[in-house]
Amino acid sequence: ETGVTQSPTHLIKTRGQQVTLRCSSQSGHNTVSWYQQALGQGPQFIFQYYREEENGRGNFPPRFSGLQFPNYSSELNVNALELDDSALYLCASSFGGLVQETQYFGPGTRLLVL
Amino acid sequence: QKEVEQDPGPLSVPEGAIVSLNCTYSNSAFQYFMWYRQYSRKGPELLMYTYSSGNKEDGRFTAQVDKSSKYISLFIRDSQPSDSATYLCAMRDQTGANNLFFGTGTRLTVIP
């Protein structure tokens, strides 16, 4: 059974640019959640995708968007990057059905916006 | 007021000590409670998962949930240097979105 993987591991962008982060979910999981973890803080929920549909969103602006593909992998896109977007971006996968199961996290992508 | 409060520490203990980590929360709808361990520059790793109130034990780790007080704890017995990490509490309600609410994390160092 493979775990959650994310790419790239590190990324440096400049303010105003756009970025795409990728996540491959754990085998057998159909739900992907994205979180932003600023330095010294706990992860903050961005949104969740279940069977290719957005299934909940946290308090993040529309320039944060996502996709989930038929193989349940996922992308997080951030447009018009701001300095405060610098953070560790975490992807978590789980199996969702009548009851959502436990989330398992990937290693994260560390984004630095200059 | 944040929905989940956690003392950020840092906390330093000698090897072999019993460690107590705690979180409080304000949302009475939270039903599922988790503890994650996060090593530096890594993603969170699930340690304990508890539904509703009560205790759960797994090896050296014990999780306690007191819903009446909105208070959860993680105890680590016989702490080891390899336990040095940031410990995050997380919780969620029963809605379908399954989004987790995290504490800020407590940084623990176990000194050999």
Coordinates of C-alpha atoms in Angstrom, one line a residue:
Chain A
E1 CA 0.0 0.0 0.0
T2 CA 1.5 3.3 -1.1
G3 CA 1.2 6.4 1.1
V4 CA 0.3 10.0 0.2
T5 CA 2.8 11.7 -2.0
Q6 CA 3.2 15.3 -3.0
S7 CA 5.2 17.2 -5.5
P8 CA 7.2 19.3 -5.6
T9 CA 8.8 19.2 -2.2
H10 CA 10.0 22.8 -2.3
L11 CA 9.0 25.8 -4.5
I12 CA 10.0 29.4 -4.7
K13 CA 7.8 31.9 -6.4
T14 CA 7.4 35.7 -6.6
R15 CA 4.4 37.7 -5.7
G16 CA 1.7 37.7 -8.3
Q17 CA 2.7 34.4 -9.9
Q18 CA 0.6 31.3 -10.0
V19 CA 1.5 27.9 -8.6
T20 CA 0.2 24.3 -9.0
L21 CA 0.8 21.7 -6.3
R22 CA 0.1 18.0 -6.8
C23 CA -1.0 15.2 -4.6
S24 CA -1.4 11.4 -5.1
S25 CA -3.7 9.9 -2.6
Q26 CA -3.1 6.6 -0.7
S27 CA -4.3 3.5 -2.4
G28 CA -8.0 2.9 -1.9
H29 CA -8.8 6.5 -0.8
N30 CA -11.3 8.6 -2.8
T31 CA -11.2 11.8 -0.8
V32 CA -8.4 14.5 -0.8
S33 CA -8.2 17.4 1.6
W34 CA -5.8 20.3 1.3
Y35 CA -4.4 22.3 4.3
Q36 CA -2.1 25.3 4.7
Q37 CA 0.3 25.3 7.6
A38 CA 2.1 28.5 8.3
L39 CA 5.3 28.5 10.4
G40 CA 4.5 27.7 14.0
Q41 CA 0.8 27.1 13.4
G42 CA -1.5 24.2 13.0
P43 CA -2.8 23.2 9.6
Q44 CA -5.8 25.2 8.3
F45 CA -8.4 23.6 6.1
I46 CA -8.5 24.9 2.5
F47 CA -10.9 22.5 0.8
Q48 CA -11.8 18.9 0.2
Y49 CA -12.6 16.9 -2.9
Y50 CA -14.7 13.7 -2.9
R51 CA -15.1 11.8 -6.1
E52 CA -14.0 14.8 -8.2
E53 CA -16.4 17.3 -6.6
E54 CA -15.6 20.0 -4.0
N55 CA -17.0 18.8 -0.7
G56 CA -16.3 21.6 1.7
R57 CA -14.2 24.7 1.8
G58 CA -12.5 26.7 4.5
N59 CA -12.0 30.4 4.9
F60 CA -9.7 30.8 1.8
P61 CA -10.3 33.2 -1.1
P62 CA -11.3 32.0 -4.6
R63 CA -7.7 32.4 -5.9
F64 CA -7.2 29.0 -4.1
S65 CA -8.8 26.4 -6.4
G66 CA -8.4 22.7 -6.9
L67 CA -9.1 19.7 -9.0
Q68 CA -9.5 16.0 -8.3
F69 CA -8.9 13.5 -11.1
P70 CA -10.6 10.1 -11.8
N71 CA -7.6 8.3 -10.2
Y72 CA -8.3 10.5 -7.1
S73 CA -5.1 12.4 -7.4
S74 CA -5.5 16.1 -6.9
E75 CA -4.1 19.6 -7.6
L76 CA -4.1 22.8 -5.6
N77 CA -3.8 26.0 -7.7
V78 CA -3.1 29.3 -6.2
N79 CA -3.3 32.5 -8.3
A80 CA -1.9 35.9 -7.7
L81 CA 0.5 34.7 -5.0
E82 CA 0.9 36.9 -1.9
L83 CA 3.7 36.9 0.6
D84 CA 1.4 35.5 3.2
D85 CA 0.9 32.4 1.0
S86 CA 4.3 31.2 2.1
A87 CA 3.6 28.0 4.0
L88 CA 3.7 24.2 4.0
Y89 CA 0.9 22.9 1.9
L90 CA -0.4 19.5 3.1
C91 CA -2.5 17.0 1.3
A92 CA -4.4 14.4 3.2
S93 CA -6.3 11.4 1.8
S94 CA -9.1 9.4 3.3
F95 CA -11.9 7.0 2.3
G96 CA -15.2 8.7 2.3
G97 CA -18.5 7.0 2.2
L98 CA -21.4 7.3 4.6
V99 CA -18.8 8.2 7.2
Q100 CA -15.6 9.9 6.4
E101 CA -12.6 7.9 7.7
T102 CA -9.3 9.1 9.1
Q103 CA -7.1 11.4 7.1
Y104 CA -3.5 10.5 6.3
F105 CA -1.1 13.3 5.4
G106 CA 1.6 13.6 2.8
P107 CA 5.0 15.2 3.5
G108 CA 3.9 18.6 2.2
T109 CA 5.1 21.1 -0.3
R110 CA 7.0 24.1 1.2
L111 CA 6.2 27.2 -0.8
L112 CA 8.1 30.4 -0.4
V113 CA 6.7 33.6 -2.0
L114 CA 9.2 36.4 -2.4
Chain B
Q1 CA -11.4 32.8 20.2
K2 CA -9.9 29.9 18.3
E3 CA -12.0 26.8 18.1
V4 CA -9.1 24.6 19.3
E5 CA -6.6 25.9 21.8
Q6 CA -3.2 24.2 22.5
D7 CA -0.3 25.3 24.6
P8 CA 2.6 25.7 22.1
G9 CA 5.2 24.9 24.6
P10 CA 8.1 24.3 24.1
L11 CA 8.2 21.4 26.5
S12 CA 11.4 19.7 27.5
V13 CA 11.5 16.5 29.6
P14 CA 14.2 13.9 30.5
E15 CA 14.1 10.5 28.9
G16 CA 11.7 8.2 30.7
A17 CA 9.4 10.9 31.9
I18 CA 5.6 10.9 31.5
V19 CA 4.5 13.6 29.2
S20 CA 1.0 15.2 29.3
L21 CA -0.2 17.2 26.3
N22 CA -3.6 18.9 26.3
C23 CA -6.1 20.8 24.1
T24 CA -9.3 22.6 24.8
Y25 CA -12.1 23.3 22.3
S26 CA -15.2 25.4 22.1
N27 CA -17.4 23.6 19.5
S28 CA -19.6 21.0 21.2
A29 CA -20.3 19.4 17.8
F30 CA -16.8 17.9 17.7
Q31 CA -17.1 14.1 17.9
Y32 CA -13.8 12.8 16.5
F33 CA -10.5 13.5 18.2
M34 CA -7.1 12.9 16.9
W35 CA -3.4 13.3 17.8
Y36 CA -0.9 13.8 15.1
R37 CA 2.9 13.8 15.5
Q38 CA 4.9 16.0 13.2
Y39 CA 8.7 15.9 12.8
S40 CA 10.5 18.9 11.6
R41 CA 9.7 19.6 7.9
K42 CA 7.5 16.5 7.6
G43 CA 3.8 16.0 7.3
P44 CA 1.7 15.1 10.3
E45 CA 1.5 11.4 11.2
L46 CA -1.6 10.0 12.9
L47 CA -0.9 8.7 16.4
M48 CA -4.3 8.3 18.0
Y49 CA -7.9 8.4 16.9
T50 CA -10.8 8.5 19.3
Y51 CA -14.6 8.8 18.9
S52 CA -16.5 10.7 21.6
S53 CA -15.5 10.5 25.2
G54 CA -13.3 8.0 26.9
N55 CA -9.8 6.6 26.9
K56 CA -7.8 4.8 24.3
E57 CA -4.4 3.2 24.8
D58 CA -1.8 2.2 22.2
G59 CA 1.5 1.1 23.6
R60 CA 3.1 4.0 25.4
F61 CA 0.4 6.4 24.3
T62 CA -2.9 7.1 26.0
A63 CA -5.6 9.5 24.6
Q64 CA -8.3 10.8 26.8
V65 CA -11.4 12.8 25.8
D66 CA -13.7 14.6 28.3
K67 CA -16.5 16.1 26.2
S68 CA -18.2 17.6 29.3
S69 CA -15.2 19.8 29.9
K70 CA -14.3 20.1 26.1
Y71 CA -10.8 18.9 27.0
I72 CA -8.5 16.2 25.4
S73 CA -5.2 14.9 26.5
L74 CA -2.4 12.7 25.2
F75 CA -0.1 10.9 27.7
I76 CA 3.3 9.5 26.6
R77 CA 4.8 7.0 29.1
D78 CA 8.5 6.2 29.2
S79 CA 9.3 9.0 26.8
Q80 CA 12.2 8.5 24.3
P81 CA 14.4 10.9 22.4
S82 CA 12.6 9.7 19.3
D83 CA 9.4 11.2 20.7
S84 CA 10.9 14.7 20.2
A85 CA 8.5 16.3 17.7
T86 CA 5.5 18.7 17.5
Y87 CA 2.2 17.1 18.7
L88 CA -0.9 18.4 17.1
C89 CA -4.4 17.8 18.3
A90 CA -7.2 17.7 15.7
M91 CA -10.9 17.3 15.8
R92 CA -14.0 17.3 13.6
D93 CA -17.7 17.0 13.7
Q94 CA -20.0 14.5 12.0
T95 CA -20.7 16.6 8.8
G96 CA -19.7 15.1 5.5
A97 CA -16.9 17.6 4.8
N98 CA -14.6 15.9 7.3
N99 CA -12.4 19.0 7.6
L100 CA -10.1 18.9 10.6
F101 CA -9.6 21.7 13.1
F102 CA -6.1 21.7 14.5
G103 CA -4.4 23.2 17.5
T104 CA -1.2 25.1 17.0
G105 CA 0.9 22.2 18.1
T106 CA 3.1 21.6 21.2
R107 CA 6.8 21.2 20.5
L108 CA 8.3 18.4 22.7
T109 CA 12.0 17.7 23.3
V110 CA 13.0 14.5 25.2
I111 CA 16.5 14.9 26.6
P112 CA 18.6 11.7 26.7

